Amino acid sequence: MPPNSVVVTIEKPNNFSLVELNGSDSSSTLFPEKQKGVSPRQFTWFIFLKANRAFVCLSWLATAFKTMFVSAKKRVALLDVEEEPKSREKLYRVIKAFLVISILALVIEVVAHFKKWNLNLIQPWEVQGLVQWSYMAWLSFRLDYIAPLVIALSKFCVVLFLIQSLDRLVLCLGCFWIKYKNLKPKIDGEAYDIEDSSTFPKVLVQIPMCNEREVYAQSIGAASQLDWPKDRILIQVLDDSDDRNLQALIKDEVLAWQEKGVNIIYRHRLIRTGYKAGNLKSAMGCEYVKDYEFVAIFDADFQPNSDFLKRTVPHFKGNPELGLVQARWSFVNRDENLLTRLQNVNLCFHFEVEQQVNGVYLNFFGFNGTAGVWRIKTLEESGGWLERTTVEDMDIAVRAHLNGWKFIFLNDVKVLCELPESYEAYKKQQHRWHSGPMQLFRLCLPAIITSKISIWKKANLIFLFFLLRKLILPFYSFTLFCIILPLTMFIPEAELPLWVICYVPIFMSFLNILPSPKSFPFLVPYLLFENTMSVTKFNAMVSGLFQLGSAYEWVVTKKTGRSSESDLVAFAERESSKSSNEEKIHRRHSESGLELLSKLKEEEKVPVKKKRNRIYRKELVLAFLLLTAAARSLLSAHGVHFYFLLFQGLSFLVMGLDLIGEQMS
């Protein structure tokens, strides 16, 4: 038999059995095409293809970094630094001190790394130079004093982190069960006789606003088109604007809808105290309010659908214990930029999971301040609107809950509104939202303890609603990921495990994104964004808890006046609204109207001061702290720790230079 041969035995037509295979080159003989090598031309094309892909990737990265560098250079050149009250300066100084210490430690660590000092083999008398002596002293001090303290603090924060993660997981499981069982509030039969308007309850609609030039027309228009009997509804436009020209424009808009037969009135306070709570409290004091049974509240940028009242008010019928029906928010500008996309993730989880689960299982949640319908009797029995905090909506909700009233959340009823498009506006909004609950907690704690509600409800209010979700969450987020983690790079004895900085946070971020599945590509940016915002939330929480001056700040969130997802449509509507206002003023031919028109013309000629993006010092200092820790991590060849610190530091840098969100020209 030849050396390179194969013997095949055929037992059945479709069954081949290999009997013998001889020779090392048998496969080459049987399959001669395998002997063909790659031609030089094919290899050249393969190299060119790989090089082209690498070039495209590098050029994209270079363009991105160049754009970011140019923007950062302009931002630094303008040097419009955020002005903060003195109460916030303390946190900035503490972070700056950590940065200075970290830089000094990094310098010594770099020297020790390149000189390959092995201090376990060096006797004290063999120490050479001040730097080596300083390094030995640092190691000894770190081991005896700093490491035990950092380890204890990190373990405490990890425990809080796990408790909060468990709470988040339970909420998600509750949401899944609601979806699986289709648990949601339902209206039994026909609530009211459509042919007999007297069967409809009388509803008061309130639109509080303050200097809302961009959105007043669309909110008034949306409220005026609510589908409800005209004799059973009254719309109050509660204008707290301090601009007389704007007051005249809003009043003119109200008059225009009055001419169309809408039961709407304009109201302006002479003494503007108490912010939004004072405005609502003043409006509820009107004599005619006693004739109304329910009140619907919409902020100036909210645009309810015409069937809003018919989908919310009927839930009160036959349910005398129900005090509030809350609808969900929907956002017209959620895809405007990265900042709005990340906000959308947060708020989708808040409504889809937190509000819905608490509404179904506890009949209690925090009122969102707008897009809700209250039973007026509930407000009166709970003490009405109070001006003691910056979260008047949460305040009235807690007091109503303590009085035994129940709440309903409607996840399928959505009201259009806007998200803040600039980082400055979003930061101020978050400061108010996180300082107010701590003010309220201090004020409400005695009332919660002495109330007649069950022990379970008291425990839920104190430990879950306030402590865990309003205090512990910003505390551990900032302390663990922005302070302890970078410090552990210089204190290896306290190094955090991978599951704390990687696996659990990613899993929690995955759960947060589930209610908005289109946001999955932003999973990692969302995780970094939440950690970056923790410095603002922590600062707000501390100021509210200890009643610092910044806890009482109230800044109206800037609006752009988007009435649809198309900027062109919104722009056209604003322009047509502006021209129609002038036409109305001309049409009335009154002396006051002519004066107003002349004022508007003069106002247009006045040059408007250009707004600029700012620089935020705390975020920048934290960025350099994290990047310094990343450099130290690189010396120790930490994989995940290095990348986390690097990208988290870069995210703080982007925030500090205000490169996220709306960019001013």
XYZ file of C-alpha atoms in Angstrom:
665
model
C 0.000 0.000 0.000
C 1.449 3.403 -0.839
C 2.662 5.469 2.085
C -0.017 8.150 1.664
C -3.273 6.242 1.268
C -6.716 5.814 2.843
C -8.727 2.624 3.031
C -12.494 3.177 3.227
C -15.005 0.394 3.832
C -18.575 0.982 2.637
C -21.000 -1.047 4.780
C -24.205 0.801 3.763
C -24.828 3.316 0.995
C -25.047 6.165 3.471
C -22.586 4.835 6.035
C -18.854 5.348 5.591
C -16.312 4.011 8.070
C -12.679 5.038 8.090
C -10.431 2.010 8.427
C -6.894 3.299 8.032
C -5.072 6.531 7.592
C -1.353 6.511 6.901
C 1.145 9.242 6.371
C 1.582 12.714 7.783
C 0.730 14.426 4.528
C -2.476 12.527 3.841
C -4.686 15.542 4.439
C -2.586 17.520 2.024
C -3.003 14.823 -0.614
C -6.756 14.468 -0.088
C -7.411 18.225 0.093
C -4.899 19.867 -2.221
C -6.694 23.224 -2.003
C -5.449 23.570 1.597
C -1.939 23.765 0.265
C -2.736 27.125 -1.272
C -1.133 29.955 0.704
C -2.402 33.504 1.069
C -1.292 35.542 -1.888
C 0.696 38.756 -1.320
C -2.140 40.791 -2.836
C -4.714 39.334 -0.421
C -2.418 39.948 2.526
C -1.854 43.552 1.388
C -5.593 44.188 1.098
C -6.127 42.671 4.556
C -3.504 45.011 6.057
C -5.023 47.997 4.256
C -8.499 47.107 5.567
C -7.290 46.872 9.166
C -5.297 50.086 8.793
C -8.343 51.892 7.372
C -10.501 50.819 10.319
C -7.841 51.880 12.799
C -7.420 55.225 11.019
C -11.192 55.900 11.068
C -11.355 55.063 14.767
C -8.338 57.214 15.620
C -9.588 60.116 13.509
C -12.979 59.969 15.258
C -11.318 59.947 18.676
C -8.980 62.765 17.644
C -11.908 64.871 16.424
C -13.851 64.224 19.616
C -10.896 65.112 21.832
C -10.109 68.178 19.706
C -13.695 69.432 19.996
C -13.675 68.808 23.730
C -10.297 70.504 24.119
C -11.380 73.582 22.141
C -14.588 73.871 24.187
C -12.649 73.429 27.422
C -10.095 76.035 26.326
C -12.861 78.561 25.584
C -14.558 77.768 28.858
C -11.357 78.327 30.843
C -10.599 81.515 28.908
C -13.994 82.983 29.783
C -13.583 81.792 33.397
C -17.216 82.222 34.377
C -16.951 80.368 37.679
C -20.099 79.349 39.509
C -20.802 81.617 42.451
C -21.759 79.634 45.534
C -22.866 80.691 49.027
C -20.409 80.380 51.877
C -22.229 77.347 53.257
C -21.141 75.343 50.183
C -17.523 76.511 50.315
C -16.730 74.094 53.163
C -17.287 71.008 51.025
C -15.147 72.512 48.266
C -12.296 73.124 50.731
C -12.489 69.563 52.081
C -12.340 68.091 48.563
C -9.450 70.413 47.668
C -7.548 69.252 50.756
C -8.014 65.622 49.696
C -6.697 66.531 46.241
C -3.541 68.183 47.610
C -2.813 65.199 49.874
C -3.420 62.773 47.001
C -1.036 64.631 44.681
C 1.718 64.636 47.311
C 1.149 60.940 47.974
C 1.238 60.207 44.247
C 4.574 61.992 43.829
C 6.117 59.944 46.638
C 4.578 56.722 45.293
C 5.969 57.395 41.807
C 9.444 57.979 43.201
C 9.207 54.780 45.273
C 7.964 52.826 42.263
C 10.792 53.841 39.934
C 13.460 53.461 42.625
C 12.044 50.026 43.470
C 12.100 50.544 47.205
C 11.305 47.381 49.109
C 10.895 48.749 52.596
C 10.381 45.310 54.116
C 14.113 44.655 53.576
C 15.383 48.097 54.622
C 16.503 48.767 58.155
C 15.901 52.254 59.621
C 19.617 53.071 59.558
C 19.786 52.183 55.846
C 17.344 54.929 54.841
C 18.876 57.345 52.349
C 17.455 60.812 51.796
C 14.453 62.747 52.976
C 12.104 61.305 50.351
C 12.712 57.708 51.398
C 12.325 58.641 55.044
C 9.047 60.444 54.243
C 7.814 57.389 52.400
C 8.590 55.095 55.334
C 6.898 57.501 57.742
C 3.839 57.668 55.487
C 3.550 53.873 55.318
C 3.811 53.542 59.078
C 1.263 56.299 59.740
C -1.068 54.899 57.089
C -0.970 51.395 58.518
C -1.490 52.426 62.146
C -3.972 55.286 61.912
C -5.515 55.924 58.492
C -6.181 52.401 57.190
C -8.384 51.260 60.138
C -10.505 54.397 59.876
C -10.947 54.137 56.089
C -11.719 50.407 56.331
C -14.414 51.020 58.948
C -15.965 53.860 56.918
C -15.867 51.851 53.689
C -17.550 48.847 55.338
C -20.264 51.119 56.715
C -20.879 52.659 53.274
C -20.885 49.228 51.612
C -23.570 48.047 54.044
C -25.675 51.126 53.214
C -25.041 50.495 49.517
C -26.298 46.909 49.789
C -29.392 47.941 51.779
C -30.282 50.567 49.191
C -29.627 48.098 46.347
C -31.938 45.577 48.036
C -34.632 48.244 48.305
C -34.217 49.020 44.610
C -34.442 45.311 43.746
C -37.641 44.862 45.802
C -39.206 47.849 44.030
C -38.355 46.319 40.639
C -39.829 42.954 41.642
C -42.977 44.762 42.767
C -43.159 46.517 39.393
C -42.747 43.201 37.533
C -45.576 41.721 39.583
C -47.817 44.699 38.770
C -47.115 44.180 35.061
C -47.669 40.427 35.302
C -50.975 40.724 37.182
C -52.039 43.911 35.351
C -52.671 45.672 38.644
C -53.765 49.233 38.078
C -56.554 51.575 39.247
C -59.715 51.247 37.188
C -62.876 53.297 36.805
C -66.024 51.273 37.418
C -68.549 51.884 34.658
C -69.670 55.312 33.486
C -68.605 57.890 36.048
C -70.818 60.780 34.907
C -73.755 61.350 32.590
C -72.377 63.042 29.494
C -75.762 64.544 28.611
C -76.252 66.032 32.083
C -73.389 68.376 33.006
C -74.717 68.744 36.551
C -73.490 65.219 37.322
C -69.889 66.375 36.807
C -68.117 67.683 39.924
C -66.773 71.231 39.856
C -63.016 71.301 39.205
C -60.599 74.155 39.810
C -57.496 74.188 37.571
C -54.477 76.122 38.847
C -51.441 77.126 36.767
C -48.816 78.712 39.055
C -46.047 80.507 37.175
C -43.244 82.968 37.761
C -41.436 84.697 34.870
C -42.323 81.828 32.515
C -42.072 83.835 29.288
C -41.289 80.838 27.090
C -44.133 78.532 28.169
C -47.062 80.545 29.527
C -49.026 80.524 26.253
C -48.860 76.779 25.651
C -49.766 75.858 29.242
C -52.732 78.237 29.294
C -53.827 76.952 25.886
C -53.614 73.300 26.949
C -55.581 73.932 30.157
C -58.213 75.934 28.278
C -58.887 72.977 25.979
C -59.572 70.452 28.748
C -62.687 68.420 27.953
C -65.011 69.250 30.851
C -68.363 71.076 31.047
C -67.688 74.811 30.842
C -69.898 75.605 33.814
C -68.118 73.006 35.979
C -64.533 74.205 35.544
C -62.562 77.331 36.453
C -58.960 77.960 35.409
C -56.783 80.154 37.631
C -53.613 81.564 36.078
C -51.534 82.378 39.172
C -48.874 84.745 37.905
C -46.025 85.677 40.256
C -43.946 87.365 37.547
C -42.090 90.549 38.485
C -41.818 91.722 34.853
C -44.702 94.090 34.079
C -44.450 93.512 30.342
C -44.687 89.769 30.874
C -47.630 90.259 33.239
C -49.419 92.185 30.501
C -48.719 89.457 27.941
C -50.057 86.725 30.229
C -53.122 88.802 31.075
C -53.709 89.356 27.370
C -53.475 85.601 26.731
C -56.083 84.998 29.429
C -58.388 87.630 27.914
C -58.065 85.968 24.513
C -59.296 82.650 25.921
C -62.059 84.405 27.843
C -63.314 85.786 24.540
C -63.527 82.196 23.289
C -65.884 81.319 26.148
C -63.364 79.670 28.504
C -63.969 80.185 32.225
C -60.483 81.456 33.041
C -59.186 84.247 35.286
C -55.850 85.974 35.800
C -54.517 86.485 39.320
C -51.396 88.363 40.427
C -50.175 88.749 44.019
C -48.992 92.107 45.257
C -47.039 90.515 48.126
C -45.036 87.656 46.596
C -43.898 85.536 49.552
C -43.537 81.816 49.993
C -42.672 81.024 46.367
C -45.005 78.430 44.810
C -46.561 77.390 48.154
C -47.438 81.006 48.931
C -48.934 81.428 45.471
C -51.145 78.339 45.806
C -52.111 79.211 49.379
C -53.201 82.675 48.313
C -55.294 81.286 45.434
C -57.024 78.741 47.678
C -58.107 81.586 49.946
C -60.457 83.014 47.318
C -64.126 83.051 48.325
C -65.340 81.118 45.268
C -63.043 78.124 45.917
C -65.534 76.697 48.448
C -67.869 75.899 45.527
C -65.334 73.485 43.994
C -64.667 69.888 44.999
C -61.357 69.140 43.261
C -58.293 71.100 42.183
C -55.916 70.123 39.355
C -52.443 71.667 39.396
C -50.139 72.128 36.387
C -46.788 73.874 36.333
C -46.237 76.398 33.558
C -44.458 73.994 31.211
C -47.062 71.192 31.486
C -49.469 70.490 28.648
C -52.260 68.072 29.665
C -54.251 66.256 27.013
C -57.860 67.304 26.608
C -59.117 64.093 28.281
C -56.947 64.514 31.396
C -59.801 65.345 33.778
C -62.021 62.579 32.395
C -59.269 60.034 33.079
C -58.409 61.239 36.584
C -61.419 62.798 38.366
C -63.726 59.725 37.995
C -61.398 57.754 40.290
C -62.690 59.860 43.201
C -66.287 58.724 42.699
C -67.280 56.133 45.270
C -63.882 56.383 46.963
C -64.233 58.905 49.815
C -60.804 58.044 51.280
C -58.994 59.022 48.072
C -57.230 62.361 48.372
C -54.893 62.529 45.346
C -54.692 61.190 41.806
C -51.215 61.657 40.315
C -50.443 61.333 36.594
C -47.116 60.517 34.985
C -44.816 62.985 33.262
C -43.761 62.651 29.629
C -40.976 64.715 28.106
C -41.011 66.535 24.783
C -37.239 67.086 24.769
C -35.905 63.814 26.165
C -33.699 63.289 23.080
C -32.406 66.861 22.931
C -28.926 66.083 24.324
C -27.084 63.622 26.541
C -28.191 65.383 29.717
C -31.894 65.103 28.884
C -31.489 61.444 27.900
C -29.923 60.610 31.262
C -32.599 62.568 33.123
C -35.232 60.620 31.215
C -33.745 57.357 32.537
C -33.984 58.601 36.119
C -37.517 59.923 35.884
C -38.855 56.933 33.956
C -37.674 54.708 36.811
C -39.145 57.117 39.351
C -42.622 57.021 37.808
C -42.724 53.490 36.392
C -41.263 51.796 39.471
C -41.163 53.981 42.600
C -44.437 55.874 42.224
C -46.395 52.983 40.753
C -45.245 50.401 43.322
C -45.838 52.722 46.270
C -49.228 53.686 44.872
C -50.404 50.091 44.384
C -49.081 48.552 47.603
C -49.009 51.495 50.058
C -51.493 54.035 48.632
C -48.832 56.662 49.388
C -46.081 58.422 47.464
C -44.652 61.900 47.231
C -46.814 64.316 45.252
C -44.831 65.505 42.228
C -46.090 69.078 42.565
C -47.903 69.086 39.226
C -50.029 66.908 36.908
C -52.157 65.821 39.856
C -55.730 66.260 41.093
C -56.403 66.881 44.784
C -59.645 66.629 46.701
C -59.945 70.135 48.186
C -61.241 68.655 51.447
C -57.944 66.735 51.747
C -55.918 69.924 51.427
C -58.042 71.724 53.994
C -57.941 68.921 56.576
C -54.174 68.516 56.139
C -53.415 72.175 56.879
C -53.239 73.526 53.339
C -50.115 74.754 51.553
C -47.265 75.684 53.902
C -44.248 77.843 53.060
C -41.823 76.205 55.506
C -39.791 74.197 52.939
C -38.882 74.273 49.244
C -40.780 70.981 48.662
C -44.333 72.075 49.407
C -45.634 69.179 47.294
C -43.964 66.524 49.461
C -44.966 68.428 52.584
C -48.705 68.343 51.829
C -48.470 64.681 50.717
C -46.888 63.588 54.010
C -49.417 65.519 56.099
C -52.318 64.076 54.084
C -50.910 60.559 54.567
C -50.678 61.128 58.317
C -54.372 62.082 58.248
C -55.301 58.777 56.632
C -55.890 59.863 53.021
C -55.018 57.493 50.159
C -53.286 58.239 46.865
C -53.558 56.724 43.383
C -50.886 56.837 40.670
C -51.956 56.499 37.022
C -49.009 55.268 34.977
C -50.978 55.323 31.715
C -52.049 58.980 32.001
C -49.164 61.127 30.759
C -48.707 64.888 30.740
C -46.151 66.541 28.465
C -43.505 68.736 30.056
C -39.874 69.792 29.671
C -36.594 68.569 31.087
C -33.845 71.071 31.977
C -31.501 71.218 28.989
C -28.569 72.961 30.671
C -26.419 71.570 33.452
C -26.798 74.782 35.445
C -30.611 74.535 35.471
C -30.548 70.821 36.261
C -28.075 71.284 39.096
C -30.197 73.985 40.737
C -33.299 71.846 40.366
C -31.601 68.841 41.989
C -30.308 70.985 44.849
C -33.861 72.083 45.641
C -35.238 68.545 45.286
C -32.652 67.067 47.685
C -32.382 69.807 50.315
C -36.138 70.191 50.766
C -36.832 66.594 51.933
C -34.253 66.936 54.700
C -35.859 70.187 55.873
C -39.210 68.417 55.852
C -37.848 65.393 57.721
C -36.693 67.580 60.591
C -40.081 69.291 60.770
C -42.296 66.220 60.287
C -40.505 63.670 62.481
C -42.391 64.562 65.703
C -45.717 64.537 63.821
C -44.934 61.135 62.275
C -44.068 59.604 65.650
C -47.205 60.933 67.375
C -49.598 60.271 64.471
C -52.368 57.642 64.601
C -51.234 55.697 61.528
C -49.936 52.135 61.919
C -46.391 51.352 63.058
C -45.670 49.856 59.625
C -46.607 53.120 57.900
C -44.528 55.105 60.371
C -41.524 52.838 59.714
C -42.018 53.183 55.950
C -42.104 56.990 56.201
C -39.084 57.330 58.483
C -36.739 54.591 57.293
C -37.613 54.090 53.622
C -39.211 57.300 52.370
C -36.913 59.740 54.173
C -33.747 58.079 55.527
C -32.969 55.455 52.886
C -34.071 57.220 49.697
C -33.455 60.847 50.634
C -30.475 60.730 53.037
C -28.564 57.450 52.730
C -28.542 57.330 48.917
C -26.700 60.654 48.336
C -24.474 60.019 51.379
C -23.014 56.684 50.325
C -22.931 57.594 46.608
C -20.672 60.561 47.257
C -18.654 59.128 50.156
C -18.034 55.665 48.714
C -17.414 56.379 45.037
C -16.012 59.917 45.114
C -13.933 59.962 48.318
C -13.234 56.468 49.700
C -12.553 54.779 46.356
C -9.821 57.208 45.234
C -8.311 57.172 48.735
C -8.050 53.365 48.720
C -5.628 53.614 45.807
C -3.183 55.180 48.287
C -4.309 52.897 51.123
C -4.231 49.376 49.631
C -5.220 47.863 52.976
C -8.732 49.286 52.434
C -9.086 48.386 48.751
C -12.705 47.881 47.671
C -13.654 44.570 45.995
C -14.655 44.480 42.340
C -18.291 43.655 43.042
C -18.692 46.936 44.937
C -17.328 49.206 42.200
C -18.353 47.228 39.133
C -20.781 44.318 39.264
C -23.459 45.552 41.670
C -23.508 49.167 40.318
C -23.849 47.924 36.733
C -26.656 45.569 37.747
C -28.447 48.391 39.580
C -27.997 50.695 36.576
C -29.421 47.930 34.387
C -32.525 47.805 36.597
C -32.851 51.598 36.428
C -32.788 51.559 32.637
C -35.413 48.804 32.260
C -38.384 51.259 32.248
C -36.766 53.101 29.321
C -35.344 50.269 27.141
C -34.290 52.647 24.352
C -31.681 54.045 26.759
C -29.663 50.817 27.049
C -26.766 52.239 24.987
C -26.370 54.840 27.765
C -25.913 52.290 30.563
C -22.301 53.190 31.378
C -22.758 56.977 30.902
C -25.778 56.768 33.206
C -23.736 55.033 35.924
C -20.991 57.667 35.683
C -23.564 60.481 35.530
C -25.282 59.342 38.743
C -21.976 59.226 40.609
C -21.087 62.666 39.261
C -24.388 64.175 40.423
C -23.846 62.713 43.903
C -21.703 65.724 44.904
C -24.623 68.096 44.240
C -27.128 65.822 45.973
C -24.848 65.244 48.978
C -24.257 68.966 49.354
C -28.008 69.653 49.132
C -28.803 66.900 51.621
C -26.344 68.302 54.184
C -27.603 71.870 53.723
C -31.200 70.752 54.217
C -30.437 68.522 57.198
C -28.508 71.197 59.076
C -30.668 74.119 57.903
C -27.869 75.926 56.061
C -28.593 79.059 54.050
C -28.538 77.369 50.634
C -31.350 75.023 51.720
C -33.870 77.845 51.241
C -32.817 78.746 47.688
C -35.607 78.678 45.132
C -34.692 79.178 41.492
C -37.325 78.686 38.786
C -36.061 76.000 36.392
C -35.269 77.504 32.997
C -37.663 76.480 30.205
C -37.204 76.599 26.441
C -40.876 76.458 25.472
C -40.783 73.309 23.375
C -44.326 72.358 22.468
C -43.247 69.367 20.401
C -40.155 67.358 19.714
C -39.407 69.506 16.674
C -37.495 72.692 17.339
C -38.808 74.226 14.140
C -42.419 73.706 15.136
C -41.766 75.152 18.595
C -39.999 78.151 17.112
C -42.813 78.787 14.652
C -45.394 78.602 17.424
C -43.464 81.043 19.607
C -43.149 83.484 16.714
C -46.838 83.199 15.816
C -47.770 83.605 19.478
C -45.636 86.719 19.668
C -47.207 88.249 16.559
C -50.720 87.325 17.694
C -50.118 89.079 21.013
C -49.213 92.275 19.166
C -52.279 91.923 16.942
C -54.513 91.569 19.988
C -53.016 94.693 21.495
C -53.576 96.599 18.236
C -57.116 95.314 18.004
C -58.155 96.603 21.394
C -56.953 100.171 20.537
C -56.757 101.025 24.206
C -54.295 103.497 25.632
C -52.791 100.822 27.892
C -52.482 98.470 24.921
C -50.616 101.052 22.856
C -48.313 101.749 25.767
C -47.662 98.043 26.151
C -46.898 97.683 22.463
C -44.390 100.522 22.602
C -42.769 98.939 25.652
C -42.470 95.621 23.842
C -40.846 97.341 20.863
C -38.377 99.094 23.170
C -37.678 95.841 24.970
C -36.718 94.164 21.696
C -34.151 96.909 21.024
C -32.447 96.450 24.389
C -29.411 94.198 23.915
C -29.830 90.954 25.827
C -26.896 89.869 27.918
C -25.492 86.669 26.481
C -25.512 83.645 28.739
C -22.401 81.525 28.981
C -21.595 78.074 30.226
C -19.924 78.072 33.609
C -17.079 76.309 35.362
C -17.952 74.288 38.465
C -15.099 74.106 40.932
C -16.196 71.138 43.043
C -16.626 68.938 39.987
C -13.232 69.978 38.606
C -11.422 69.330 41.887
C -13.085 65.906 42.159
C -12.085 65.197 38.544
C -8.417 65.833 39.337
C -8.721 63.795 42.552
C -10.098 60.785 40.669
C -7.565 61.125 37.837
C -4.759 61.299 40.415
C -6.095 58.114 41.992
C -6.285 56.528 38.524
C -2.592 57.314 37.992
C -1.780 55.658 41.334
C -3.932 52.678 40.354
C -1.927 52.355 37.141
C 1.268 51.921 39.164
C -0.326 48.974 40.994
C -1.622 47.461 37.747
C -5.260 47.592 38.873
C -7.490 46.752 35.948
C -11.121 47.593 36.697
C -10.207 50.105 39.417
C -8.066 52.062 36.969
C -10.680 52.224 34.219
C -13.460 53.130 36.634
C -11.428 55.953 38.182
C -10.290 57.155 34.763
C -13.765 57.374 33.213
C -15.345 58.689 36.399
C -12.668 61.387 36.545
C -13.317 62.301 32.916
C -17.062 62.490 33.565
C -16.435 64.898 36.453
C -14.184 66.902 34.128
C -16.951 67.134 31.519
C -19.423 68.271 34.180
C -16.958 70.713 35.727
C -16.370 72.390 32.369
C -20.119 72.326 31.630
C -19.640 70.353 28.422
C -22.838 68.358 28.941
C -26.265 69.675 28.120
C -27.087 72.935 26.371
C -24.044 74.778 25.024
C -24.268 78.562 24.857
C -22.792 80.268 21.825
